[in-house]
Amino acid sequence: MRGPGAWWRAQSTPAKVETYTRWSFHVFALVEVTAIGLPAFGQVGAPLALWLFPPLVVHALLGSVTSSRALDWTCGRREQPVRLLAALGVLTALLGIGALAVSEHGPGGEDIDTAAGTFFVVVVPFGIGMMALGMRRRRIPALLGGLVAGTWAAAFLIGRPAATAAATALAVLVIGGFLCFTSMFSVWLLNAVLELDAARETRTRLAVAEERLRFGRDLHDVMGRNLAVIALKSELAVQLARRERPEAVEQMIEVQRIAHESQREVREVVRGYREADLGAELSGAQGVLTAAGVDCTVTGSATGLPPAVQSALGWVVREATTNVLRHGDARRCRVSLEPAGTHVVLTVENDGVDRGAQERAGEPGAPGEEVPDGGPSAGRGPQLGGGSGLAGLRERLAAVAGTLEAGPVDSDLFRVVAEVPLPPSSPSTSPARSRPRKYSSKPSPSSPPVPRSVSEEVGS
């Protein structure tokens, strides 16, 4: 059974900040009741305390609900709680005036005056601070100034000397101003964390979109030219066949050759797109994790590894990096590539992990962004769709006789270990890394020239 500590570690950074902020203001309501309501029974006696305690509890509960709805509004889940803010303001003003009246015209006694003064000094500033959560920043000074001016006027009209009334208003200004600043800072911090999280999600989606555009450009470069030649050659063959010219057969043979060439080039594009460059993936993983605020260290080099091994391990790096970004709140990540006799071992280890989510990433049908298999830049976006995930990695490693182990270690770490055997003849060679083939829109020397027009070929 998972305890509170595991639940807290499983939350994302925005969820942690929101939970901390929300419960901080709920604690304010609890402090309001325990700091004023309970001591009142010992200071003013049961009869008067029974008159003070229920309104105080109502004020604390209303403030707690208002702060909760105000934070929902800050996070964009609800509309601004205008009615709750108005109700809290009215109740705060009434309780403040009542406390001043009891202090000036109550039964008398030092304990009663002290209890009434404490009641006023706590209830009014707490009410202002909770109301500030649900208001726009530019209106908070007006709220604070209005309640300070109202405090001075109410104290003066009730019968307090002008100096005493000014001191009371000054206490509200100092304590209420501090609580208003606390509320504004809490809202600013929560908004900043939410915006950073949204920016990180946008960055990963843009990386995926950029890779899709690259793949589309490559296909366009390959197919656009060849399809244009096939269309013109076919039209030329039709015209020649209608005139019963023997050259029609030669043109169709050329169309067939171009079609086979196009098929071969498309396969090369897809093969280069599906193959992962291990060196580029290691560099890309360090770059994207560092940009996301994760302290990432990478050790080892892909130099000398066979292309098939590089491709398989590159996919491990790509998927592990995606999981670190999407399924936890990592602060540190270590990626190491080390030879171990006749094997090469890749280890990716990170902290701050949501174990359940990262383990589920390898299950078939795990939720995530479905994207085509991509090159190095695609690995910087979420790609837990078909063919990815831990199950997909095991299939890729099995093609090169490799193994994969993934799971939690110690208390707050998640480790992915991929081990691939090296071919006997490859220890010192340094093969060229597999990169996606770049295509040009210019015709290659082996490609047939595009006829300027069918009529020129057919003749009159």
Coordinates of C-alpha atoms in Angstrom, one line a residue:
M1 CA 0.0 0.0 0.0
R2 CA 1.4 3.4 -1.0
G3 CA 1.9 5.9 1.8
P4 CA 1.6 9.7 1.8
G5 CA 5.3 10.0 1.0
A6 CA 4.9 7.9 -2.2
W7 CA 1.8 9.9 -3.1
W8 CA 3.6 13.2 -2.8
R9 CA 6.6 12.0 -4.8
A10 CA 4.3 10.8 -7.6
Q11 CA 2.9 14.3 -8.1
S12 CA 4.2 16.7 -10.7
T13 CA 5.8 20.0 -9.7
P14 CA 2.7 22.1 -10.6
A15 CA 0.5 19.7 -8.6
K16 CA 2.9 19.9 -5.6
V17 CA 3.0 23.7 -5.7
E18 CA -0.8 23.9 -6.0
T19 CA -1.4 21.5 -3.2
Y20 CA 1.0 23.3 -0.9
T21 CA -0.6 26.7 -1.7
R22 CA -4.1 25.4 -1.2
W23 CA -3.5 23.7 2.1
S24 CA -1.5 26.7 3.4
F25 CA -4.6 28.8 3.2
H26 CA -6.7 26.0 4.7
V27 CA -4.3 26.1 7.6
F28 CA -5.0 29.9 7.9
A29 CA -8.6 29.1 8.6
L30 CA -7.6 26.5 11.2
V31 CA -5.3 29.0 12.9
E32 CA -8.0 31.6 12.9
V33 CA -10.3 29.3 14.9
T34 CA -7.7 27.8 17.3
A35 CA -5.9 31.1 18.0
I36 CA -9.1 33.1 18.8
G37 CA -12.1 30.9 19.3
L38 CA -10.7 28.4 21.8
P39 CA -8.9 30.9 24.1
A40 CA -12.0 33.0 24.2
F41 CA -13.8 30.5 26.4
G42 CA -11.1 31.0 29.1
Q43 CA -10.8 34.8 28.7
V44 CA -14.4 36.1 28.4
G45 CA -16.4 33.2 29.8
A46 CA -18.9 30.8 28.2
P47 CA -21.9 33.1 27.6
L48 CA -19.9 35.7 25.5
A49 CA -17.7 33.1 23.9
L50 CA -20.7 31.2 22.6
W51 CA -21.7 34.4 20.8
L52 CA -18.2 34.9 19.3
F53 CA -17.3 31.3 18.4
P54 CA -20.1 30.4 15.8
P55 CA -19.5 33.5 13.7
L56 CA -15.8 33.0 13.8
V57 CA -16.2 29.4 12.6
V58 CA -18.5 30.5 9.8
H59 CA -15.9 33.2 8.8
A60 CA -13.1 30.6 8.8
L61 CA -15.1 28.1 6.7
L62 CA -16.2 30.8 4.3
G63 CA -12.6 32.0 4.0
S64 CA -11.4 28.4 3.3
V65 CA -14.0 27.8 0.6
T66 CA -13.3 31.2 -0.9
S67 CA -9.6 30.6 -1.1
S68 CA -10.1 27.1 -2.7
R69 CA -12.4 28.5 -5.3
A70 CA -10.1 31.5 -5.9
L71 CA -7.2 29.1 -6.6
D72 CA -9.4 27.1 -9.0
W73 CA -10.0 30.4 -10.8
T74 CA -6.3 31.1 -10.8
C75 CA -5.7 27.7 -12.4
G76 CA -8.4 28.4 -15.0
R77 CA -10.9 25.7 -13.8
R78 CA -13.7 28.0 -12.5
E79 CA -15.0 31.5 -13.0
Q80 CA -14.0 34.2 -10.5
P81 CA -15.9 33.6 -7.2
V82 CA -17.4 37.1 -7.1
R83 CA -20.3 36.2 -4.8
L84 CA -18.1 34.4 -2.3
L85 CA -15.7 37.3 -2.2
A86 CA -18.5 39.7 -1.6
A87 CA -20.0 37.5 1.2
L88 CA -16.5 37.1 2.8
G89 CA -16.0 40.9 2.7
V90 CA -19.4 41.7 4.2
L91 CA -18.9 39.1 7.0
T92 CA -15.4 40.3 7.7
A93 CA -16.6 43.9 8.0
L94 CA -19.5 42.9 10.3
L95 CA -17.3 40.8 12.6
G96 CA -14.7 43.6 12.8
I97 CA -17.3 46.2 13.7
G98 CA -18.8 43.8 16.3
A99 CA -15.4 43.2 17.8
L100 CA -14.8 47.0 18.1
A101 CA -18.2 47.5 19.6
V102 CA -17.6 44.8 22.3
S103 CA -14.2 46.3 23.1
E104 CA -15.7 49.8 23.6
H105 CA -19.2 49.1 24.9
G106 CA -19.1 45.5 26.1
P107 CA -19.3 44.2 29.7
G108 CA -15.9 45.6 30.5
G109 CA -12.9 44.0 31.9
E110 CA -9.3 43.7 30.6
D111 CA -9.7 40.1 29.4
I112 CA -12.8 41.0 27.3
D113 CA -11.0 44.0 25.8
T114 CA -8.0 41.8 25.0
A115 CA -10.1 39.1 23.5
A116 CA -12.1 41.5 21.4
G117 CA -8.9 43.3 20.2
T118 CA -7.3 40.0 19.2
F119 CA -10.5 38.9 17.5
F120 CA -10.5 42.1 15.4
V121 CA -6.8 42.1 14.6
V122 CA -6.9 38.5 13.3
V123 CA -10.3 38.2 11.6
V124 CA -10.1 41.4 9.5
P125 CA -6.5 40.8 8.1
F126 CA -7.2 37.1 7.5
G127 CA -10.4 38.1 5.6
I128 CA -8.4 40.6 3.5
G129 CA -5.7 38.0 2.7
M130 CA -8.1 35.3 1.6
M131 CA -10.1 37.8 -0.5
A132 CA -6.8 38.9 -2.2
L133 CA -6.5 35.4 -3.7
G134 CA -9.5 35.8 -5.8
M135 CA -8.9 39.3 -7.0
R136 CA -6.8 40.8 -9.8
R137 CA -3.5 42.2 -8.7
R138 CA -4.3 45.8 -9.6
R139 CA -7.5 45.8 -7.3
I140 CA -5.8 44.5 -4.2
P141 CA -4.4 47.9 -3.1
A142 CA -7.9 49.4 -3.4
L143 CA -9.3 46.5 -1.3
L144 CA -6.6 47.0 1.4
G145 CA -7.0 50.8 1.4
G146 CA -10.7 50.6 1.6
L147 CA -10.7 48.3 4.6
V148 CA -8.1 50.3 6.4
A149 CA -10.1 53.5 5.9
G150 CA -13.2 51.8 7.0
T151 CA -11.5 50.5 10.1
W152 CA -10.4 54.0 11.1
A153 CA -13.9 55.4 10.4
A154 CA -15.7 52.6 12.3
A155 CA -13.4 52.8 15.3
F156 CA -13.8 56.6 15.5
L157 CA -17.6 56.5 15.1
I158 CA -17.9 53.8 17.8
G159 CA -16.2 56.1 20.3
R160 CA -12.5 55.4 20.2
P161 CA -10.1 58.4 20.3
A162 CA -8.7 59.5 16.9
A163 CA -5.2 58.3 17.9
T164 CA -6.5 54.9 19.0
A165 CA -8.5 54.6 15.9
A166 CA -5.5 55.4 13.8
A167 CA -3.4 52.8 15.6
T168 CA -6.1 50.2 15.0
A169 CA -6.2 51.1 11.3
L170 CA -2.4 50.9 11.2
A171 CA -2.5 47.3 12.6
V172 CA -4.9 46.3 9.9
L173 CA -2.7 47.9 7.3
V174 CA 0.5 46.1 8.5
I175 CA -1.0 42.7 9.1
G176 CA -3.4 42.8 6.2
G177 CA -0.7 44.1 3.8
F178 CA 1.6 41.2 4.7
L179 CA -1.2 38.7 4.1
C180 CA -2.1 40.4 0.8
F181 CA 1.5 40.2 -0.3
T182 CA 1.6 36.5 0.7
S183 CA -1.5 35.9 -1.4
M184 CA -0.2 37.7 -4.4
F185 CA 3.2 35.9 -4.2
S186 CA 1.5 32.5 -3.9
V187 CA -0.6 33.2 -7.0
W188 CA 2.4 34.5 -8.9
L189 CA 4.4 31.4 -8.0
L190 CA 1.6 29.1 -8.9
N191 CA 1.0 30.8 -12.3
A192 CA 4.8 30.8 -13.0
V193 CA 5.0 27.0 -12.4
L194 CA 1.9 26.3 -14.5
E195 CA 3.3 28.4 -17.4
L196 CA 6.6 26.7 -17.3
D197 CA 4.9 23.3 -17.3
A198 CA 2.8 24.4 -20.3
A199 CA 5.9 25.7 -22.1
R200 CA 7.7 22.4 -21.6
E201 CA 4.8 20.5 -23.0
T202 CA 4.6 22.9 -26.0
R203 CA 8.3 22.4 -26.6
T204 CA 8.0 18.6 -26.8
R205 CA 5.0 18.9 -29.2
L206 CA 7.0 21.4 -31.4
A207 CA 9.9 18.9 -31.6
V208 CA 7.5 16.2 -32.8
A209 CA 5.9 18.6 -35.3
E210 CA 9.3 19.6 -36.6
E211 CA 10.3 16.0 -37.2
R212 CA 7.1 15.3 -39.0
L213 CA 7.7 18.3 -41.3
R214 CA 11.3 17.0 -42.0
F215 CA 10.0 13.6 -42.9
G216 CA 7.3 15.2 -45.2
R217 CA 10.0 17.3 -46.9
D218 CA 12.1 14.3 -47.6
L219 CA 9.2 12.4 -49.1
H220 CA 8.3 15.4 -51.2
D221 CA 11.8 15.7 -52.5
V222 CA 11.9 12.0 -53.4
M223 CA 8.4 11.5 -54.8
G224 CA 7.6 14.9 -56.3
R225 CA 10.3 14.8 -59.0
N226 CA 9.8 11.1 -59.9
L227 CA 6.0 11.3 -60.0
A228 CA 6.2 14.2 -62.3
V229 CA 8.5 12.3 -64.6
I230 CA 6.3 9.2 -64.4
A231 CA 3.2 11.3 -65.3
L232 CA 4.9 12.8 -68.4
K233 CA 6.5 9.6 -69.6
S234 CA 3.1 7.8 -69.3
E235 CA 1.4 10.6 -71.2
L236 CA 4.1 10.3 -73.9
A237 CA 3.7 6.5 -74.1
V238 CA -0.1 7.0 -74.6
Q239 CA 0.5 9.4 -77.4
L240 CA 3.0 7.1 -79.0
A241 CA 0.8 4.1 -78.7
R242 CA -2.1 5.9 -80.4
R243 CA 0.2 6.6 -83.3
E244 CA 1.4 2.9 -83.2
R245 CA 5.0 4.0 -82.7
P246 CA 7.3 1.3 -81.2
E247 CA 8.9 3.9 -78.9
A248 CA 5.8 3.6 -76.6
V249 CA 7.2 0.3 -75.2
E250 CA 10.6 2.0 -74.4
Q251 CA 8.8 4.8 -72.6
M252 CA 6.8 2.3 -70.5
I253 CA 9.9 0.4 -69.7
E254 CA 11.4 3.7 -68.5
V255 CA 8.3 4.4 -66.4
Q256 CA 8.7 1.0 -64.8
R257 CA 12.4 1.7 -64.1
I258 CA 11.6 5.1 -62.5
A259 CA 8.8 3.5 -60.4
H260 CA 11.3 0.9 -59.0
E261 CA 13.8 3.6 -58.3
S262 CA 11.2 5.7 -56.5
Q263 CA 10.3 2.6 -54.4
R264 CA 13.9 2.1 -53.5
E265 CA 14.4 5.7 -52.5
V266 CA 11.3 5.8 -50.3
R267 CA 12.6 2.7 -48.5
E268 CA 15.9 4.5 -47.9
V269 CA 14.1 7.5 -46.5
V270 CA 12.0 5.4 -44.2
R271 CA 15.0 3.3 -43.2
G272 CA 17.0 6.4 -42.3
Y273 CA 14.0 7.8 -40.5
R274 CA 13.6 4.7 -38.4
E275 CA 17.2 4.3 -37.5
A276 CA 18.4 6.2 -34.4
D277 CA 21.8 7.7 -34.3
L278 CA 23.2 6.8 -30.8
G279 CA 25.7 9.7 -30.7
A280 CA 23.0 12.2 -31.7
E281 CA 20.6 10.7 -29.2
L282 CA 23.1 11.0 -26.3
S283 CA 23.8 14.6 -27.2
G284 CA 20.1 15.3 -27.7
A285 CA 19.1 13.7 -24.4
Q286 CA 21.6 15.8 -22.4
G287 CA 20.5 19.0 -24.2
V288 CA 16.7 18.5 -23.7
L289 CA 17.0 17.3 -20.1
T290 CA 19.2 20.2 -19.2
A291 CA 16.8 22.6 -20.9
A292 CA 14.0 21.1 -18.7
G293 CA 16.0 21.8 -15.5
V294 CA 17.4 18.3 -15.0
D295 CA 21.0 17.9 -14.1
C296 CA 22.0 15.3 -16.8
T297 CA 25.5 13.7 -17.1
V298 CA 26.4 11.5 -20.1
T299 CA 29.5 9.3 -20.1
G300 CA 30.7 7.0 -22.9
S301 CA 31.0 7.2 -26.7
A302 CA 29.2 5.5 -29.5
T303 CA 32.4 5.4 -31.7
G304 CA 33.2 2.0 -32.9
L305 CA 29.8 0.4 -32.4
P306 CA 28.1 -1.3 -35.3
P307 CA 25.2 0.6 -36.9
A308 CA 22.6 -2.0 -35.8
V309 CA 23.8 -1.7 -32.2
Q310 CA 23.8 2.1 -32.3
S311 CA 20.3 2.1 -33.7
A312 CA 18.9 -0.2 -31.0
L313 CA 20.6 1.6 -28.1
G314 CA 19.6 5.0 -29.6
W315 CA 16.0 4.0 -29.3
V316 CA 16.6 3.1 -25.6
V317 CA 18.1 6.6 -25.0
R318 CA 15.2 8.2 -26.8
E319 CA 12.5 6.4 -25.0
A320 CA 14.2 6.7 -21.6
T321 CA 14.5 10.4 -22.1
T322 CA 10.9 10.7 -23.0
N323 CA 9.9 8.8 -19.8
V324 CA 12.1 11.1 -17.6
L325 CA 10.3 14.2 -19.0
R326 CA 6.8 12.8 -18.9
H327 CA 6.6 10.5 -16.0
G328 CA 8.2 12.1 -13.0
D329 CA 9.8 15.2 -11.5
A330 CA 13.5 14.4 -12.0
R331 CA 16.2 16.6 -10.7
R332 CA 19.2 14.4 -11.8
C333 CA 19.7 11.9 -14.6
R334 CA 22.7 9.8 -15.4
V335 CA 23.3 8.2 -18.8
S336 CA 26.3 5.9 -19.2
L337 CA 27.5 3.8 -22.2
E338 CA 30.2 1.3 -21.1
P339 CA 31.8 -1.7 -22.7
A340 CA 31.6 -4.9 -20.6
G341 CA 33.8 -7.6 -22.3
T342 CA 32.0 -8.8 -25.3
H343 CA 28.9 -6.7 -24.5
V344 CA 28.1 -3.0 -24.4
V345 CA 25.9 -1.7 -21.5
L346 CA 23.7 1.4 -21.6
T347 CA 22.3 2.6 -18.3
V348 CA 19.8 5.5 -17.8
E349 CA 19.0 6.3 -14.2
N350 CA 16.9 9.2 -12.8
D351 CA 15.4 10.3 -9.5
G352 CA 12.0 12.0 -8.7
V353 CA 10.1 9.3 -10.5
D354 CA 6.4 8.4 -10.7
R355 CA 7.1 4.6 -10.7
G356 CA 3.6 3.6 -11.7
A357 CA 3.5 5.9 -14.6
Q358 CA 7.0 5.0 -15.8
E359 CA 6.4 1.3 -15.5
R360 CA 3.1 1.6 -17.4
A361 CA 4.9 3.4 -20.2
G362 CA 6.0 0.0 -21.4
E363 CA 2.6 -1.7 -21.4
P364 CA 0.8 -2.2 -24.7
G365 CA -1.7 0.6 -25.3
A366 CA -0.1 2.9 -22.8
P367 CA -1.4 6.4 -23.1
G368 CA 0.8 8.9 -24.9
E369 CA 1.4 10.9 -28.0
E370 CA 1.4 8.7 -31.0
V371 CA 4.1 9.8 -33.4
P372 CA 5.9 8.0 -36.2
D373 CA 9.3 6.5 -35.5
G374 CA 11.6 9.5 -35.8
G375 CA 15.1 10.7 -36.0
P376 CA 17.0 12.4 -33.2
S377 CA 14.8 15.4 -32.8
A378 CA 11.7 13.3 -32.6
G379 CA 13.1 11.7 -29.4
R380 CA 12.7 15.0 -27.7
G381 CA 8.9 14.8 -27.8
P382 CA 6.5 12.3 -26.2
Q383 CA 6.3 9.1 -28.2
L384 CA 4.8 6.3 -26.2
G385 CA 2.6 5.1 -29.1
G386 CA 2.8 1.8 -31.1
G387 CA 6.4 0.5 -31.4
S388 CA 7.7 2.6 -28.5
G389 CA 7.5 2.0 -24.8
L390 CA 9.5 -0.6 -22.9
A391 CA 7.8 -3.5 -24.8
G392 CA 8.8 -2.0 -28.1
L393 CA 12.4 -1.5 -26.9
R394 CA 12.7 -5.1 -25.9
E395 CA 11.6 -6.1 -29.4
R396 CA 14.2 -3.8 -31.0
L397 CA 16.9 -5.1 -28.7
A398 CA 15.9 -8.7 -29.4
A399 CA 16.8 -8.1 -33.1
V400 CA 20.4 -7.6 -32.1
A401 CA 20.3 -10.3 -29.3
G402 CA 20.1 -7.6 -26.6
T403 CA 18.2 -7.5 -23.3
L404 CA 16.5 -4.7 -21.4
E405 CA 15.8 -4.4 -17.7
A406 CA 13.8 -1.5 -16.2
G407 CA 12.4 -0.8 -12.8
P408 CA 12.7 1.1 -9.5
V409 CA 15.8 0.9 -7.4
D410 CA 16.5 2.1 -3.9
S411 CA 13.9 4.6 -2.7
D412 CA 13.5 7.1 -5.4
L413 CA 15.3 6.0 -8.5
F414 CA 14.3 4.4 -11.8
R415 CA 16.9 2.6 -13.9
V416 CA 16.8 1.3 -17.4
V417 CA 19.7 -1.1 -18.4
A418 CA 20.2 -2.3 -22.0
E419 CA 22.9 -4.9 -22.8
V420 CA 23.8 -5.8 -26.3
P421 CA 26.5 -8.3 -27.4
L422 CA 29.1 -7.0 -29.9
P423 CA 29.9 -8.9 -33.1
P424 CA 33.4 -10.6 -32.9
S425 CA 34.8 -8.6 -35.8
S426 CA 33.8 -5.1 -34.6
P427 CA 36.0 -4.1 -31.6
S428 CA 38.2 -1.4 -33.2
T429 CA 36.4 -0.4 -36.3
S430 CA 34.6 2.9 -36.4
P431 CA 31.8 2.7 -38.9
A432 CA 30.0 5.7 -40.1
R433 CA 26.9 6.6 -38.2
S434 CA 23.6 6.0 -39.8
R435 CA 21.9 9.3 -40.7
P436 CA 18.7 10.0 -42.6
R437 CA 19.5 10.5 -46.2
K438 CA 19.2 14.0 -47.5
Y439 CA 17.5 14.5 -50.8
S440 CA 17.6 17.3 -53.2
S441 CA 14.9 18.5 -55.5
K442 CA 17.4 18.6 -58.3
P443 CA 17.3 15.6 -60.7
S444 CA 20.1 13.1 -60.0
P445 CA 22.4 12.1 -62.9
S446 CA 20.7 8.6 -63.1
S447 CA 17.3 10.1 -63.3
P448 CA 15.8 10.6 -66.8
P449 CA 15.5 14.2 -67.9
V450 CA 12.0 15.6 -67.7
P451 CA 10.6 16.2 -71.2
R452 CA 9.7 19.8 -71.9
S453 CA 6.4 18.7 -73.5
V454 CA 4.8 15.6 -74.9
S455 CA 4.4 17.1 -78.3
E456 CA 8.1 17.7 -78.6
E457 CA 8.8 14.0 -78.0
V458 CA 6.1 12.7 -80.3
G459 CA 6.7 15.1 -83.1
S460 CA 4.2 16.2 -85.7

